[in-house]
């Protein structure tokens, strides 16, 4: 959208995301400095639940991730569309779908590196963004995402480092004392 500047986006959604992955859950935090502050998203795969928590909000949003998000328009592995990420050539999977709630199209290209394996079985019910299909096909983490929520915005997220280490359980806990509101 033309009226959204890079400065506005950096303030409201940040320019860096840090991800934490365990076998059956993952979390992402950003460095936003807007009115709501930084955002944390927690995905609990066994419960099929996603929590979205903002630093300066007293409410935590909760959604199911086991619902199909809309109509799948296209899914294809593209061996010709390869990007160099972290020194490795990474193949891609294209996902396109139409959101059932607003009718908007999401066109995504996810580049993956097979050396960063995920448990396909753990992601079977993670239908949010058709992530189950991506993980089933790639078996891996996405190291670069090009997402286009047409015609609203396009974002590119690329890993600049991956550190393999034990991730403590506290990264996957929501703050106590906040109201949890279902978004379904």
PDB file of N, CA, C and O in Angstrom, residues 16-19 84-87 90 111 113 116 141-145 156-163:
ATOM      1  N   UNK A  16      13.243  -7.282  12.398  1.00  0.00           N
ATOM      2  CA  UNK A  16      13.952  -8.504  12.746  1.00  0.00           C
ATOM      3  C   UNK A  16      13.011  -9.428  13.511  1.00  0.00           C
ATOM      4  O   UNK A  16      12.273  -8.972  14.385  1.00  0.00           O
ATOM      5  N   UNK A  17      13.060 -10.701  13.164  1.00  0.00           N
ATOM      6  CA  UNK A  17      12.306 -11.730  13.878  1.00  0.00           C
ATOM      7  C   UNK A  17      13.305 -12.769  14.356  1.00  0.00           C
ATOM      8  O   UNK A  17      14.195 -13.173  13.605  1.00  0.00           O
ATOM      9  N   UNK A  18      13.138 -13.186  15.593  1.00  0.00           N
ATOM     10  CA  UNK A  18      13.951 -14.278  16.130  1.00  0.00           C
ATOM     11  C   UNK A  18      13.004 -15.450  16.349  1.00  0.00           C
ATOM     12  O   UNK A  18      11.948 -15.301  16.965  1.00  0.00           O
ATOM     13  N   UNK A  19      13.371 -16.606  15.810  1.00  0.00           N
ATOM     14  CA  UNK A  19      12.556 -17.802  15.950  1.00  0.00           C
ATOM     15  C   UNK A  19      13.211 -18.805  16.876  1.00  0.00           C
ATOM     16  O   UNK A  19      14.436 -18.910  16.941  1.00  0.00           O
ATOM     17  N   UNK A  84      20.459 -18.632  -2.741  1.00  0.00           N
ATOM     18  CA  UNK A  84      21.579 -18.902  -1.859  1.00  0.00           C
ATOM     19  C   UNK A  84      21.276 -18.244  -0.511  1.00  0.00           C
ATOM     20  O   UNK A  84      21.181 -17.021  -0.429  1.00  0.00           O
ATOM     21  N   UNK A  85      21.078 -19.072   0.511  1.00  0.00           N
ATOM     22  CA  UNK A  85      20.789 -18.578   1.861  1.00  0.00           C
ATOM     23  C   UNK A  85      21.783 -19.214   2.821  1.00  0.00           C
ATOM     24  O   UNK A  85      21.923 -20.437   2.854  1.00  0.00           O
ATOM     25  N   UNK A  86      22.490 -18.399   3.565  1.00  0.00           N
ATOM     26  CA  UNK A  86      23.490 -18.857   4.531  1.00  0.00           C
ATOM     27  C   UNK A  86      24.530 -19.769   3.878  1.00  0.00           C
ATOM     28  O   UNK A  86      24.992 -20.744   4.457  1.00  0.00           O
ATOM     29  N   UNK A  87      24.869 -19.453   2.636  1.00  0.00           N
ATOM     30  CA  UNK A  87      25.910 -20.189   1.934  1.00  0.00           C
ATOM     31  C   UNK A  87      25.469 -21.476   1.269  1.00  0.00           C
ATOM     32  O   UNK A  87      26.292 -22.184   0.696  1.00  0.00           O
ATOM     33  N   UNK A  90      19.198 -23.214  -1.839  1.00  0.00           N
ATOM     34  CA  UNK A  90      17.948 -23.659  -1.225  1.00  0.00           C
ATOM     35  C   UNK A  90      16.821 -23.676  -2.253  1.00  0.00           C
ATOM     36  O   UNK A  90      16.497 -22.641  -2.832  1.00  0.00           O
ATOM     37  N   UNK A 111      11.690 -20.881   0.674  1.00  0.00           N
ATOM     38  CA  UNK A 111      12.949 -21.544   0.350  1.00  0.00           C
ATOM     39  C   UNK A 111      13.368 -22.340   1.573  1.00  0.00           C
ATOM     40  O   UNK A 111      13.267 -21.845   2.704  1.00  0.00           O
ATOM     41  N   UNK A 113      16.084 -25.448   3.464  1.00  0.00           N
ATOM     42  CA  UNK A 113      17.371 -26.120   3.487  1.00  0.00           C
ATOM     43  C   UNK A 113      17.175 -27.471   4.162  1.00  0.00           C
ATOM     44  O   UNK A 113      16.875 -27.527   5.354  1.00  0.00           O
ATOM     45  N   UNK A 116      18.144 -28.557   7.851  1.00  0.00           N
ATOM     46  CA  UNK A 116      17.420 -28.107   9.036  1.00  0.00           C
ATOM     47  C   UNK A 116      16.069 -28.815   9.075  1.00  0.00           C
ATOM     48  O   UNK A 116      15.041 -28.265   8.709  1.00  0.00           O
ATOM     49  N   UNK A 141      12.893 -26.530   7.811  1.00  0.00           N
ATOM     50  CA  UNK A 141      12.629 -25.131   8.118  1.00  0.00           C
ATOM     51  C   UNK A 141      12.637 -24.305   6.839  1.00  0.00           C
ATOM     52  O   UNK A 141      13.362 -24.617   5.905  1.00  0.00           O
ATOM     53  N   UNK A 142      11.856 -23.272   6.832  1.00  0.00           N
ATOM     54  CA  UNK A 142      11.938 -22.298   5.751  1.00  0.00           C
ATOM     55  C   UNK A 142      13.011 -21.285   6.142  1.00  0.00           C
ATOM     56  O   UNK A 142      12.974 -20.732   7.235  1.00  0.00           O
ATOM     57  N   UNK A 143      13.962 -21.060   5.254  1.00  0.00           N
ATOM     58  CA  UNK A 143      15.054 -20.131   5.562  1.00  0.00           C
ATOM     59  C   UNK A 143      14.883 -18.786   4.854  1.00  0.00           C
ATOM     60  O   UNK A 143      15.607 -17.834   5.118  1.00  0.00           O
ATOM     61  N   UNK A 144      13.918 -18.734   3.936  1.00  0.00           N
ATOM     62  CA  UNK A 144      13.569 -17.480   3.278  1.00  0.00           C
ATOM     63  C   UNK A 144      12.103 -17.567   2.858  1.00  0.00           C
ATOM     64  O   UNK A 144      11.690 -18.541   2.233  1.00  0.00           O
ATOM     65  N   UNK A 145      11.341 -16.559   3.245  1.00  0.00           N
ATOM     66  CA  UNK A 145       9.929 -16.479   2.878  1.00  0.00           C
ATOM     67  C   UNK A 145       9.693 -15.200   2.091  1.00  0.00           C
ATOM     68  O   UNK A 145      10.092 -14.127   2.526  1.00  0.00           O
ATOM     69  N   UNK A 156       9.582  -9.937   2.705  1.00  0.00           N
ATOM     70  CA  UNK A 156      10.644 -10.915   2.502  1.00  0.00           C
ATOM     71  C   UNK A 156      11.350 -11.086   3.836  1.00  0.00           C
ATOM     72  O   UNK A 156      11.776 -10.102   4.457  1.00  0.00           O
ATOM     73  N   UNK A 157      11.412 -12.324   4.289  1.00  0.00           N
ATOM     74  CA  UNK A 157      12.124 -12.651   5.526  1.00  0.00           C
ATOM     75  C   UNK A 157      13.179 -13.699   5.193  1.00  0.00           C
ATOM     76  O   UNK A 157      12.852 -14.714   4.558  1.00  0.00           O
ATOM     77  N   UNK A 158      14.407 -13.419   5.576  1.00  0.00           N
ATOM     78  CA  UNK A 158      15.487 -14.350   5.280  1.00  0.00           C
ATOM     79  C   UNK A 158      16.346 -14.548   6.512  1.00  0.00           C
ATOM     80  O   UNK A 158      16.692 -13.587   7.207  1.00  0.00           O
ATOM     81  N   UNK A 159      16.689 -15.798   6.774  1.00  0.00           N
ATOM     82  CA  UNK A 159      17.547 -16.120   7.915  1.00  0.00           C
ATOM     83  C   UNK A 159      18.929 -15.515   7.702  1.00  0.00           C
ATOM     84  O   UNK A 159      19.503 -15.631   6.624  1.00  0.00           O
ATOM     85  N   UNK A 160      19.435 -14.833   8.716  1.00  0.00           N
ATOM     86  CA  UNK A 160      20.803 -14.328   8.638  1.00  0.00           C
ATOM     87  C   UNK A 160      21.729 -15.124   9.532  1.00  0.00           C
ATOM     88  O   UNK A 160      22.933 -14.996   9.456  1.00  0.00           O
ATOM     89  N   UNK A 161      21.162 -15.987  10.381  1.00  0.00           N
ATOM     90  CA  UNK A 161      21.954 -16.955  11.141  1.00  0.00           C
ATOM     91  C   UNK A 161      21.017 -18.004  11.725  1.00  0.00           C
ATOM     92  O   UNK A 161      19.844 -17.725  11.975  1.00  0.00           O
ATOM     93  N   UNK A 162      21.545 -19.203  11.900  1.00  0.00           N
ATOM     94  CA  UNK A 162      20.821 -20.278  12.566  1.00  0.00           C
ATOM     95  C   UNK A 162      21.785 -20.887  13.562  1.00  0.00           C
ATOM     96  O   UNK A 162      22.894 -21.288  13.212  1.00  0.00           O
ATOM     97  N   UNK A 163      21.354 -20.918  14.802  1.00  0.00           N
ATOM     98  CA  UNK A 163      22.183 -21.455  15.870  1.00  0.00           C
ATOM     99  C   UNK A 163      21.467 -22.655  16.468  1.00  0.00           C
ATOM    100  O   UNK A 163      20.338 -22.531  16.944  1.00  0.00           O
TER     101      UNK A 163
END
